mmCIF file of C-alpha atoms in Angstrom:
data_model
loop_
_atom_site.group_PDB
_atom_site.id
_atom_site.type_symbol
_atom_site.label_atom_id
_atom_site.label_comp_id
_atom_site.label_asym_id
_atom_site.label_seq_id
_atom_site.Cartn_x
_atom_site.Cartn_y
_atom_site.Cartn_z
ATOM 1 C CA GLU W 1 -6.070 18.838 -6.215
ATOM 2 C CA ALA W 2 -5.431 15.297 -7.379
ATOM 3 C CA GLN W 3 -6.519 12.987 -4.582
ATOM 4 C CA VAL W 4 -8.158 9.798 -3.364
ATOM 5 C CA THR W 5 -10.872 10.469 -0.752
ATOM 6 C CA GLN W 6 -12.479 8.000 1.641
ATOM 7 C CA ASN W 7 -15.474 8.280 3.910
ATOM 8 C CA PRO W 8 -15.951 7.890 6.759
ATOM 9 C CA ARG W 9 -12.475 8.333 8.242
ATOM 10 C CA TYR W 10 -13.469 6.660 11.466
ATOM 11 C CA LEU W 11 -16.353 4.314 12.144
ATOM 12 C CA ILE W 12 -17.439 2.326 15.153
ATOM 13 C CA THR W 13 -20.174 -0.175 14.566
ATOM 14 C CA VAL W 14 -21.710 -3.397 15.879
ATOM 15 C CA THR W 15 -21.565 -6.947 14.523
ATOM 16 C CA GLY W 16 -23.901 -7.544 11.671
ATOM 17 C CA LYS W 17 -24.833 -4.006 10.783
ATOM 18 C CA LYS W 18 -24.234 -3.477 7.120
ATOM 19 C CA LEU W 19 -21.851 -0.634 6.191
ATOM 20 C CA THR W 20 -20.257 0.947 3.186
ATOM 21 C CA VAL W 21 -16.921 2.789 2.945
ATOM 22 C CA THR W 22 -16.800 5.061 -0.040
ATOM 23 C CA CYS W 23 -13.747 5.754 -2.118
ATOM 24 C CA SER W 24 -13.424 8.311 -4.905
ATOM 25 C CA GLN W 25 -10.565 9.513 -7.070
ATOM 26 C CA ASN W 26 -10.385 12.483 -9.361
ATOM 27 C CA MET W 27 -7.385 11.479 -11.494
ATOM 28 C CA ASN W 28 -9.270 9.405 -14.094
ATOM 29 C CA HIS W 29 -7.399 6.284 -12.950
ATOM 30 C CA GLU W 30 -8.407 2.926 -14.409
ATOM 31 C CA TYR W 31 -7.142 0.876 -11.472
ATOM 32 C CA MET W 32 -8.545 1.005 -7.934
ATOM 33 C CA SER W 33 -7.968 -1.244 -4.983
ATOM 34 C CA TRP W 34 -8.835 -1.836 -1.325
ATOM 35 C CA TYR W 35 -6.285 -2.843 1.288
ATOM 36 C CA ARG W 36 -6.522 -3.561 5.017
ATOM 37 C CA GLN W 37 -3.589 -2.945 7.323
ATOM 38 C CA ASP W 38 -3.185 -4.918 10.569
ATOM 39 C CA PRO W 39 -0.281 -4.889 12.994
ATOM 40 C CA GLY W 40 2.288 -7.500 12.129
ATOM 41 C CA LEU W 41 0.538 -8.370 8.821
ATOM 42 C CA GLY W 42 1.191 -5.274 6.739
ATOM 43 C CA LEU W 43 -1.094 -4.200 3.935
ATOM 44 C CA ARG W 44 -3.141 -6.920 2.329
ATOM 45 C CA GLN W 45 -5.287 -6.510 -0.740
ATOM 46 C CA ILE W 46 -9.014 -7.182 -0.417
ATOM 47 C CA TYR W 47 -10.405 -6.432 -3.884
ATOM 48 C CA TYR W 48 -9.252 -4.537 -6.974
ATOM 49 C CA SER W 49 -10.761 -3.248 -10.198
ATOM 50 C CA MET W 50 -9.012 -2.784 -13.503
ATOM 51 C CA ASN W 51 -11.834 -0.646 -14.973
ATOM 52 C CA VAL W 52 -15.569 -0.001 -14.816
ATOM 53 C CA GLU W 53 -17.588 -3.133 -14.199
ATOM 54 C CA VAL W 54 -14.356 -5.239 -13.753
ATOM 55 C CA THR W 55 -13.532 -6.356 -10.270
ATOM 56 C CA ASP W 56 -11.562 -9.192 -8.844
ATOM 57 C CA LYS W 57 -10.539 -10.760 -5.502
ATOM 58 C CA GLY W 58 -7.306 -9.939 -3.753
ATOM 59 C CA ASP W 59 -5.722 -11.907 -0.980
ATOM 60 C CA VAL W 60 -8.403 -11.441 1.715
ATOM 61 C CA PRO W 61 -11.818 -10.951 0.078
ATOM 62 C CA GLU W 62 -13.977 -12.971 2.500
ATOM 63 C CA GLY W 63 -16.672 -10.829 4.179
ATOM 64 C CA TYR W 64 -16.355 -7.970 1.699
ATOM 65 C CA LYS W 65 -18.039 -6.846 -1.533
ATOM 66 C CA VAL W 66 -17.163 -4.114 -4.019
ATOM 67 C CA SER W 67 -18.668 -2.515 -7.066
ATOM 68 C CA ARG W 68 -17.285 -0.283 -9.872
ATOM 69 C CA LYS W 69 -20.212 1.361 -11.621
ATOM 70 C CA GLU W 70 -18.327 4.500 -12.426
ATOM 71 C CA LYS W 71 -14.596 5.057 -13.052
ATOM 72 C CA ARG W 72 -14.164 7.435 -10.101
ATOM 73 C CA ASN W 73 -15.888 5.408 -7.334
ATOM 74 C CA PHE W 74 -15.054 2.091 -5.741
ATOM 75 C CA PRO W 75 -17.158 1.505 -2.557
ATOM 76 C CA LEU W 76 -16.234 -1.272 -0.113
ATOM 77 C CA ILE W 77 -19.246 -2.990 1.339
ATOM 78 C CA LEU W 78 -19.387 -5.115 4.529
ATOM 79 C CA GLU W 79 -22.723 -6.900 4.522
ATOM 80 C CA SER W 80 -22.403 -8.322 7.964
ATOM 81 C CA PRO W 81 -19.369 -6.951 9.708
ATOM 82 C CA SER W 82 -17.600 -9.058 12.381
ATOM 83 C CA PRO W 83 -14.978 -8.095 14.981
ATOM 84 C CA ASN W 84 -12.160 -9.654 12.900
ATOM 85 C CA GLN W 85 -12.813 -6.944 10.343
ATOM 86 C CA THR W 86 -11.701 -4.240 12.759
ATOM 87 C CA SER W 87 -8.800 -2.706 10.847
ATOM 88 C CA LEU W 88 -7.415 0.275 9.034
ATOM 89 C CA TYR W 89 -8.608 0.345 5.466
ATOM 90 C CA PHE W 90 -6.962 2.088 2.529
ATOM 91 C CA CYS W 91 -8.299 2.711 -0.929
ATOM 92 C CA ALA W 92 -5.744 3.294 -3.701
ATOM 93 C CA SER W 93 -5.844 4.136 -7.396
ATOM 94 C CA SER W 94 -3.398 4.381 -10.253
ATOM 95 C CA LEU W 95 -3.012 4.479 -14.006
ATOM 96 C CA LEU W 96 -2.189 0.986 -15.216
ATOM 97 C CA GLY W 97 1.535 0.362 -14.815
ATOM 98 C CA ASP W 98 2.070 3.378 -12.486
ATOM 99 C CA GLU W 99 2.486 3.840 -8.747
ATOM 100 C CA GLN W 100 -0.646 3.645 -6.622
ATOM 101 C CA PHE W 101 -1.971 6.661 -4.734
ATOM 102 C CA PHE W 102 -3.526 6.003 -1.392
ATOM 103 C CA GLY W 103 -6.487 7.582 0.306
ATOM 104 C CA PRO W 104 -6.224 8.895 3.932
ATOM 105 C CA GLY W 105 -7.539 5.642 5.481
ATOM 106 C CA THR W 106 -10.656 4.541 7.335
ATOM 107 C CA ARG W 107 -10.285 3.201 10.800
ATOM 108 C CA LEU W 108 -13.108 0.694 11.439
ATOM 109 C CA THR W 109 -13.955 -0.853 14.752
ATOM 110 C CA VAL W 110 -16.565 -3.646 14.899
ATOM 111 C CA LEU W 111 -17.830 -4.405 18.403
ATOM 112 C CA GLU V 1 2.436 -17.332 -3.217
ATOM 113 C CA ASP V 2 4.164 -14.007 -3.654
ATOM 114 C CA LYS V 3 6.270 -12.938 -0.662
ATOM 115 C CA VAL V 4 8.018 -9.737 0.325
ATOM 116 C CA VAL V 5 10.312 -9.647 3.338
ATOM 117 C CA GLN V 6 11.734 -6.476 4.816
ATOM 118 C CA SER V 7 14.545 -6.127 7.326
ATOM 119 C CA PRO V 8 15.134 -4.970 9.853
ATOM 120 C CA LEU V 9 11.643 -4.851 11.379
ATOM 121 C CA SER V 10 12.687 -1.896 13.486
ATOM 122 C CA LEU V 11 15.636 0.468 13.516
ATOM 123 C CA VAL V 12 16.551 3.281 15.905
ATOM 124 C CA VAL V 13 19.384 5.640 14.944
ATOM 125 C CA HIS V 14 20.627 9.131 15.831
ATOM 126 C CA GLU V 15 19.997 12.108 13.659
ATOM 127 C CA GLY V 16 22.641 12.440 11.056
ATOM 128 C CA ASP V 17 23.267 8.709 10.719
ATOM 129 C CA THR V 18 22.934 6.859 7.424
ATOM 130 C CA VAL V 19 20.559 3.916 7.263
ATOM 131 C CA THR V 20 19.992 1.052 4.799
ATOM 132 C CA LEU V 21 16.659 -0.719 4.658
ATOM 133 C CA ASN V 22 16.331 -4.067 2.897
ATOM 134 C CA CYS V 23 13.619 -5.675 0.877
ATOM 135 C CA SER V 24 13.787 -9.181 -0.652
ATOM 136 C CA TYR V 25 11.038 -10.786 -2.700
ATOM 137 C CA GLU V 26 9.832 -13.944 -4.281
ATOM 138 C CA VAL V 27 7.175 -13.309 -6.863
ATOM 139 C CA THR V 28 6.051 -14.829 -10.085
ATOM 140 C CA ASN V 29 6.285 -12.579 -13.174
ATOM 141 C CA PHE V 30 7.971 -9.687 -11.350
ATOM 142 C CA ARG V 31 7.307 -6.313 -12.952
ATOM 143 C CA SER V 32 8.177 -3.506 -10.489
ATOM 144 C CA LEU V 33 9.197 -2.836 -6.940
ATOM 145 C CA LEU V 34 7.921 0.177 -5.007
ATOM 146 C CA TRP V 35 8.946 1.966 -1.841
ATOM 147 C CA TYR V 36 6.473 3.948 0.289
ATOM 148 C CA LYS V 37 6.799 5.986 3.407
ATOM 149 C CA GLN V 38 4.017 5.797 5.948
ATOM 150 C CA GLU V 39 3.769 8.227 8.834
ATOM 151 C CA LYS V 40 0.612 8.527 10.797
ATOM 152 C CA LYS V 41 -1.520 8.363 7.674
ATOM 153 C CA ALA V 42 -1.639 6.975 4.172
ATOM 154 C CA PRO V 43 1.512 5.574 2.516
ATOM 155 C CA THR V 44 3.192 8.095 0.216
ATOM 156 C CA PHE V 45 5.060 7.034 -2.835
ATOM 157 C CA LEU V 46 8.888 7.232 -2.897
ATOM 158 C CA PHE V 47 10.293 5.199 -5.693
ATOM 159 C CA MET V 48 9.321 2.671 -8.410
ATOM 160 C CA LEU V 49 12.110 0.428 -9.593
ATOM 161 C CA THR V 50 11.823 -1.762 -12.698
ATOM 162 C CA SER V 51 15.371 -2.280 -13.938
ATOM 163 C CA SER V 52 18.312 -3.717 -12.187
ATOM 164 C CA GLY V 53 21.308 -1.623 -11.236
ATOM 165 C CA ILE V 54 19.783 1.815 -11.933
ATOM 166 C CA GLU V 55 19.788 3.948 -8.822
ATOM 167 C CA LYS V 56 16.765 6.227 -8.156
ATOM 168 C CA LYS V 57 17.521 9.238 -6.094
ATOM 169 C CA SER V 58 15.461 11.912 -4.394
ATOM 170 C CA GLY V 59 17.352 14.236 -2.072
ATOM 171 C CA ARG V 60 18.827 12.184 0.744
ATOM 172 C CA LEU V 61 16.907 9.101 -0.273
ATOM 173 C CA SER V 62 18.077 6.573 -2.886
ATOM 174 C CA SER V 63 17.169 3.078 -3.911
ATOM 175 C CA ILE V 64 18.418 0.365 -6.170
ATOM 176 C CA LEU V 65 17.117 -3.003 -7.394
ATOM 177 C CA ASP V 66 18.907 -6.250 -7.970
ATOM 178 C CA LYS V 67 16.667 -8.501 -10.119
ATOM 179 C CA LYS V 68 19.224 -11.342 -10.088
ATOM 180 C CA GLU V 69 19.390 -11.586 -6.305
ATOM 181 C CA LEU V 70 15.732 -10.472 -5.909
ATOM 182 C CA PHE V 71 16.236 -7.592 -3.476
ATOM 183 C CA SER V 72 16.191 -3.896 -3.157
ATOM 184 C CA ILE V 73 17.743 -1.413 -0.726
ATOM 185 C CA LEU V 74 16.533 2.026 0.396
ATOM 186 C CA ASN V 75 19.290 4.309 1.649
ATOM 187 C CA ILE V 76 18.707 7.467 3.685
ATOM 188 C CA THR V 77 21.713 9.642 4.388
ATOM 189 C CA ALA V 78 22.071 12.367 6.972
ATOM 190 C CA THR V 79 18.807 11.273 8.669
ATOM 191 C CA GLN V 80 16.492 13.817 10.244
ATOM 192 C CA THR V 81 13.686 13.398 12.754
ATOM 193 C CA GLY V 82 11.208 13.874 9.931
ATOM 194 C CA ASP V 83 12.440 10.623 8.405
ATOM 195 C CA SER V 84 10.840 8.681 11.320
ATOM 196 C CA ALA V 85 8.204 6.482 9.717
ATOM 197 C CA ILE V 86 7.363 3.041 8.570
ATOM 198 C CA TYR V 87 8.951 2.312 5.217
ATOM 199 C CA LEU V 88 7.032 -0.146 3.057
ATOM 200 C CA CYS V 89 8.255 -2.202 0.195
ATOM 201 C CA ALA V 90 5.834 -3.688 -2.358
ATOM 202 C CA VAL V 91 6.084 -5.538 -5.608
ATOM 203 C CA ILE V 92 3.810 -5.632 -8.608
ATOM 204 C CA SER V 93 3.619 -8.991 -10.304
ATOM 205 C CA ASN V 94 1.738 -10.430 -13.265
ATOM 206 C CA PHE V 95 1.176 -8.135 -16.125
ATOM 207 C CA GLY V 96 -2.435 -7.171 -16.031
ATOM 208 C CA ASN V 97 -3.713 -7.288 -12.527
ATOM 209 C CA GLU V 98 -1.520 -4.589 -10.936
ATOM 210 C CA LYS V 99 -1.596 -6.370 -7.629
ATOM 211 C CA LEU V 100 0.675 -4.948 -4.941
ATOM 212 C CA THR V 101 2.138 -7.389 -2.440
ATOM 213 C CA PHE V 102 3.538 -5.591 0.629
ATOM 214 C CA GLY V 103 6.196 -6.442 3.131
ATOM 215 C CA THR V 104 5.357 -5.740 6.785
ATOM 216 C CA GLY V 105 7.538 -2.653 6.823
ATOM 217 C CA THR V 106 10.536 -1.289 8.628
ATOM 218 C CA ARG V 107 9.790 1.075 11.527
ATOM 219 C CA LEU V 108 12.534 3.776 11.520
ATOM 220 C CA THR V 109 12.927 5.964 14.501
ATOM 221 C CA ILE V 110 15.363 8.935 14.440
ATOM 222 C CA ILE V 111 16.543 10.205 17.781
ATOM 223 C CA PRO V 112 17.456 13.894 17.897
#
């Protein structure tokens, strides 16, 4: 089944404890992206990648890192999470020029 | 800065009614506009619109784009309770970076 998977789906952590949210797609998509969704602010792009080893900042990249070592995986890294990074995170992927497919979401709470 | 504005923010109607959701945008180098439906999970794709005046249709849902006036509408006819969701509009701008800029969404509630 063609899909985008994310893990974990739910995470509660404490300020400053490094964490990684994984994202994987099995559709051979070149493009992958991370968004966060907050009430009243909608979905905002954090980072995106046009292909392997190519990443760039979105609208809200501060406090996040990404890597794209393989085409299928695009992990999101929070080196030192803070409470303002409590949010619902979505990974998405697409062929260039096509609609983006979203993963199931990761609800992160930073205490 | 690219901007996408959706209206209304929230809409409550009775089952069977027809609704029209609006999306206006201001983006540099517009390429496409997309509609997504979000229930209690990830957004699911509805339509991608690239050309003005061409209606896209899927069952009771339809959408059209006006590139001159910079807006799109999403129509849902004969609404059902399963249509209750947040409807998101997004635009892709700038050939090359595929960046999606989202509106804040319209929360649609269908009362039985």
